[in-house]
């Protein structure tokens, strides 16, 4: 069974600082990987996805993630945090051939002024 | 193009009752998935439909069921509600089968008293 581990349930950064949200997955074969963001009282918005085309994936709002097979990681980064980035972020994995997403437990990002 | 819509947005039910939630996917999308989000269990996959057929089911009791109509709209039903069914129920649609990202609706907040 596939699983996703997000290290750090809460991350706090200063406005303008680097954002790094960690995600590790377990899978016997390279899966599809996703990052979603959830603002309060809203659904999930897709930030970016990895589907084996390129290891460095660029997403919306200045976010990007790098797939590292050797480390089974898919960490999310943004060079400069903005107040509007404060939200909960979820890493998810989907095995090839199936659509069901397995989500990590989420990381709440707080951005300090 | 309109996003995924879910109705109702908020619902309060009594233990033992049943409830039906509705999801209208993005126009042209043929795949619909349902997820349950709770503070304790996080985001968990319920089931997914493609072309009116259930393709996959998560680890939930038989009280949880769903269906998809010919216009791709989907409904999920929960019978004999329990207090633990209180959650945000999220619907996601995607264009087709494997490899396509899922777009989430705002969710239906179900409270069971």
GROMACS .gro file of C-alpha atoms in nm:
model
  226
    1UNK     CA    1   0.000   0.000   0.000
    2UNK     CA    2   0.118   0.348  -0.076
    3UNK     CA    3   0.163   0.609   0.194
    4UNK     CA    4   0.266   0.970   0.226
    5UNK     CA    5   0.447   1.131   0.517
    6UNK     CA    6   0.456   1.505   0.566
    7UNK     CA    7   0.716   1.611   0.818
    8UNK     CA    8   0.597   1.895   1.037
    9UNK     CA    9   0.230   1.955   1.100
   10UNK     CA   10   0.300   2.326   1.147
   11UNK     CA   11   0.560   2.541   0.974
   12UNK     CA   12   0.609   2.909   1.046
   13UNK     CA   13   0.814   3.141   0.824
   14UNK     CA   14   0.861   3.515   0.794
   15UNK     CA   15   0.725   3.701   0.497
   16UNK     CA   16   0.989   3.693   0.223
   17UNK     CA   17   1.161   3.384   0.360
   18UNK     CA   18   1.202   3.049   0.189
   19UNK     CA   19   0.916   2.805   0.222
   20UNK     CA   20   1.006   2.435   0.243
   21UNK     CA   21   0.736   2.177   0.306
   22UNK     CA   22   0.851   1.818   0.321
   23UNK     CA   23   0.684   1.513   0.170
   24UNK     CA   24   0.809   1.156   0.151
   25UNK     CA   25   0.622   0.874  -0.015
   26UNK     CA   26   0.643   0.499  -0.014
   27UNK     CA   27   0.571   0.318  -0.335
   28UNK     CA   28   0.707   0.017  -0.516
   29UNK     CA   29   0.686   0.200  -0.847
   30UNK     CA   30   0.712   0.571  -0.928
   31UNK     CA   31   0.365   0.708  -0.872
   32UNK     CA   32   0.191   1.028  -0.962
   33UNK     CA   33   0.254   1.292  -0.695
   34UNK     CA   34   0.059   1.606  -0.618
   35UNK     CA   35   0.059   1.906  -0.391
   36UNK     CA   36  -0.271   2.067  -0.296
   37UNK     CA   37  -0.347   2.376  -0.089
   38UNK     CA   38  -0.655   2.430   0.124
   39UNK     CA   39  -0.766   2.769   0.250
   40UNK     CA   40  -1.011   2.788   0.542
   41UNK     CA   41  -1.361   2.668   0.458
   42UNK     CA   42  -1.264   2.581   0.104
   43UNK     CA   43  -1.187   2.274  -0.101
   44UNK     CA   44  -0.847   2.171  -0.228
   45UNK     CA   45  -0.666   2.358  -0.501
   46UNK     CA   46  -0.404   2.184  -0.710
   47UNK     CA   47  -0.062   2.350  -0.688
   48UNK     CA   48   0.138   2.112  -0.905
   49UNK     CA   49   0.174   1.750  -1.010
   50UNK     CA   50   0.451   1.508  -1.103
   51UNK     CA   51   0.383   1.244  -1.366
   52UNK     CA   52   0.738   1.137  -1.458
   53UNK     CA   53   0.785   1.395  -1.734
   54UNK     CA   54   1.034   1.613  -1.545
   55UNK     CA   55   1.178   1.589  -1.195
   56UNK     CA   56   1.145   1.962  -1.124
   57UNK     CA   57   0.785   2.066  -1.143
   58UNK     CA   58   0.668   2.424  -1.142
   59UNK     CA   59   0.325   2.508  -1.016
   60UNK     CA   60   0.103   2.802  -0.951
   61UNK     CA   61   0.172   3.095  -0.717
   62UNK     CA   62   0.549   3.054  -0.748
   63UNK     CA   63   0.564   2.707  -0.594
   64UNK     CA   64   0.775   2.425  -0.726
   65UNK     CA   65   0.865   2.073  -0.620
   66UNK     CA   66   1.146   1.834  -0.703
   67UNK     CA   67   1.096   1.461  -0.738
   68UNK     CA   68   1.390   1.267  -0.595
   69UNK     CA   69   1.349   0.895  -0.650
   70UNK     CA   70   1.656   0.802  -0.446
   71UNK     CA   71   1.514   0.984  -0.145
   72UNK     CA   72   1.147   0.903  -0.225
   73UNK     CA   73   1.078   1.270  -0.165
   74UNK     CA   74   0.870   1.540  -0.329
   75UNK     CA   75   0.933   1.854  -0.122
   76UNK     CA   76   0.749   2.176  -0.199
   77UNK     CA   77   0.938   2.505  -0.208
   78UNK     CA   78   0.878   2.871  -0.271
   79UNK     CA   79   1.166   3.122  -0.268
   80UNK     CA   80   0.978   3.403  -0.096
   81UNK     CA   81   0.674   3.358   0.125
   82UNK     CA   82   0.377   3.589   0.099
   83UNK     CA   83   0.110   3.647   0.360
   84UNK     CA   84  -0.145   3.498   0.121
   85UNK     CA   85   0.043   3.166   0.128
   86UNK     CA   86  -0.085   3.096   0.479
   87UNK     CA   87  -0.296   2.781   0.441
   88UNK     CA   88  -0.280   2.405   0.482
   89UNK     CA   89  -0.081   2.208   0.229
   90UNK     CA   90  -0.132   1.844   0.140
   91UNK     CA   91   0.095   1.608  -0.045
   92UNK     CA   92  -0.082   1.323  -0.224
   93UNK     CA   93   0.012   1.013  -0.418
   94UNK     CA   94  -0.179   0.819  -0.679
   95UNK     CA   95  -0.058   0.486  -0.811
   96UNK     CA   96  -0.055   0.443  -1.185
   97UNK     CA   97  -0.373   0.288  -1.308
   98UNK     CA   98  -0.582   0.413  -1.020
   99UNK     CA   99  -0.733   0.748  -0.943
  100UNK     CA  100  -0.768   0.726  -0.567
  101UNK     CA  101  -0.543   0.977  -0.394
  102UNK     CA  102  -0.367   0.895  -0.070
  103UNK     CA  103  -0.304   1.214   0.122
  104UNK     CA  104  -0.049   1.307   0.381
  105UNK     CA  105  -0.168   1.450   0.710
  106UNK     CA  106  -0.109   1.806   0.596
  107UNK     CA  107   0.118   2.093   0.695
  108UNK     CA  108  -0.023   2.420   0.816
  109UNK     CA  109   0.189   2.708   0.693
  110UNK     CA  110   0.192   3.027   0.895
  111UNK     CA  111   0.349   3.339   0.749
  112UNK     CA  112   0.463   3.602   0.998
  113UNK     CA  113   0.476   3.969   0.894
  114UNK     CA  114  -1.563   2.732  -1.716
  115UNK     CA  115  -1.749   2.669  -1.394
  116UNK     CA  116  -1.575   2.462  -1.128
  117UNK     CA  117  -1.696   2.163  -0.935
  118UNK     CA  118  -2.014   2.242  -0.746
  119UNK     CA  119  -2.142   2.061  -0.441
  120UNK     CA  120  -2.480   2.089  -0.278
  121UNK     CA  121  -2.570   2.154  -0.011
  122UNK     CA  122  -2.273   2.334   0.138
  123UNK     CA  123  -2.383   2.274   0.497
  124UNK     CA  124  -2.605   2.008   0.644
  125UNK     CA  125  -2.713   1.914   0.994
  126UNK     CA  126  -2.861   1.570   1.051
  127UNK     CA  127  -2.958   1.357   1.346
  128UNK     CA  128  -2.797   1.024   1.429
  129UNK     CA  129  -2.978   0.742   1.252
  130UNK     CA  130  -3.097   0.951   0.960
  131UNK     CA  131  -2.967   0.923   0.607
  132UNK     CA  132  -2.825   1.192   0.383
  133UNK     CA  133  -2.759   1.246   0.013
  134UNK     CA  134  -2.489   1.478  -0.114
  135UNK     CA  135  -2.464   1.599  -0.471
  136UNK     CA  136  -2.170   1.684  -0.693
  137UNK     CA  137  -2.165   1.839  -1.039
  138UNK     CA  138  -1.827   1.801  -1.210
  139UNK     CA  139  -1.659   2.047  -1.440
  140UNK     CA  140  -1.822   2.040  -1.784
  141UNK     CA  141  -1.665   1.765  -1.991
  142UNK     CA  142  -1.516   1.579  -1.696
  143UNK     CA  143  -1.618   1.216  -1.676
  144UNK     CA  144  -1.450   1.100  -1.358
  145UNK     CA  145  -1.577   1.186  -1.010
  146UNK     CA  146  -1.417   1.091  -0.680
  147UNK     CA  147  -1.534   1.146  -0.324
  148UNK     CA  148  -1.325   1.207  -0.013
  149UNK     CA  149  -1.399   1.248   0.355
  150UNK     CA  150  -1.200   1.499   0.560
  151UNK     CA  151  -1.199   1.490   0.940
  152UNK     CA  152  -0.959   1.638   1.195
  153UNK     CA  153  -0.873   1.295   1.329
  154UNK     CA  154  -0.841   1.085   1.014
  155UNK     CA  155  -0.748   1.353   0.763
  156UNK     CA  156  -0.841   1.310   0.399
  157UNK     CA  157  -0.963   0.965   0.308
  158UNK     CA  158  -1.075   0.828  -0.025
  159UNK     CA  159  -1.434   0.706  -0.041
  160UNK     CA  160  -1.496   0.599  -0.400
  161UNK     CA  161  -1.456   0.700  -0.761
  162UNK     CA  162  -1.677   0.678  -1.066
  163UNK     CA  163  -1.604   0.686  -1.433
  164UNK     CA  164  -1.871   0.656  -1.700
  165UNK     CA  165  -2.137   0.568  -1.442
  166UNK     CA  166  -1.933   0.277  -1.307
  167UNK     CA  167  -1.770   0.258  -0.967
  168UNK     CA  168  -1.404   0.196  -1.041
  169UNK     CA  169  -1.260   0.198  -0.693
  170UNK     CA  170  -1.378   0.202  -0.333
  171UNK     CA  171  -1.204   0.302  -0.014
  172UNK     CA  172  -1.219   0.134   0.323
  173UNK     CA  173  -1.556   0.257   0.442
  174UNK     CA  174  -1.858   0.062   0.564
  175UNK     CA  175  -2.145  -0.024   0.335
  176UNK     CA  176  -2.348   0.262   0.479
  177UNK     CA  177  -2.156   0.480   0.239
  178UNK     CA  178  -2.265   0.447  -0.121
  179UNK     CA  179  -2.265   0.649  -0.436
  180UNK     CA  180  -2.364   0.662  -0.797
  181UNK     CA  181  -2.292   0.855  -1.113
  182UNK     CA  182  -2.544   0.960  -1.373
  183UNK     CA  183  -2.513   0.973  -1.749
  184UNK     CA  184  -2.437   1.346  -1.734
  185UNK     CA  185  -2.144   1.266  -1.498
  186UNK     CA  186  -2.315   1.423  -1.197
  187UNK     CA  187  -2.267   1.215  -0.887
  188UNK     CA  188  -2.438   1.160  -0.557
  189UNK     CA  189  -2.321   0.994  -0.241
  190UNK     CA  190  -2.547   0.858   0.027
  191UNK     CA  191  -2.480   0.780   0.389
  192UNK     CA  192  -2.741   0.576   0.571
  193UNK     CA  193  -2.790   0.533   0.945
  194UNK     CA  194  -2.574   0.830   1.029
  195UNK     CA  195  -2.333   0.810   1.320
  196UNK     CA  196  -2.171   1.095   1.511
  197UNK     CA  197  -1.837   0.998   1.355
  198UNK     CA  198  -1.971   1.072   1.009
  199UNK     CA  199  -1.947   1.443   1.082
  200UNK     CA  200  -1.695   1.564   0.829
  201UNK     CA  201  -1.627   1.772   0.522
  202UNK     CA  202  -1.713   1.566   0.216
  203UNK     CA  203  -1.519   1.666  -0.091
  204UNK     CA  204  -1.594   1.580  -0.449
  205UNK     CA  205  -1.331   1.594  -0.720
  206UNK     CA  206  -1.363   1.565  -1.094
  207UNK     CA  207  -1.113   1.493  -1.367
  208UNK     CA  208  -1.117   1.484  -1.741
  209UNK     CA  209  -1.063   1.115  -1.786
  210UNK     CA  210  -0.892   0.822  -1.623
  211UNK     CA  211  -0.528   0.786  -1.536
  212UNK     CA  212  -0.287   1.074  -1.517
  213UNK     CA  213  -0.529   1.360  -1.508
  214UNK     CA  214  -0.533   1.594  -1.213
  215UNK     CA  215  -0.840   1.612  -0.998
  216UNK     CA  216  -1.022   1.938  -0.932
  217UNK     CA  217  -1.199   1.967  -0.602
  218UNK     CA  218  -1.526   2.131  -0.510
  219UNK     CA  219  -1.577   2.342  -0.195
  220UNK     CA  220  -1.719   2.047  -0.005
  221UNK     CA  221  -2.029   1.974   0.198
  222UNK     CA  222  -1.993   2.018   0.571
  223UNK     CA  223  -2.204   1.748   0.740
  224UNK     CA  224  -2.274   1.770   1.110
  225UNK     CA  225  -2.441   1.475   1.282
  226UNK     CA  226  -2.599   1.546   1.620
   0.00000   0.00000   0.00000
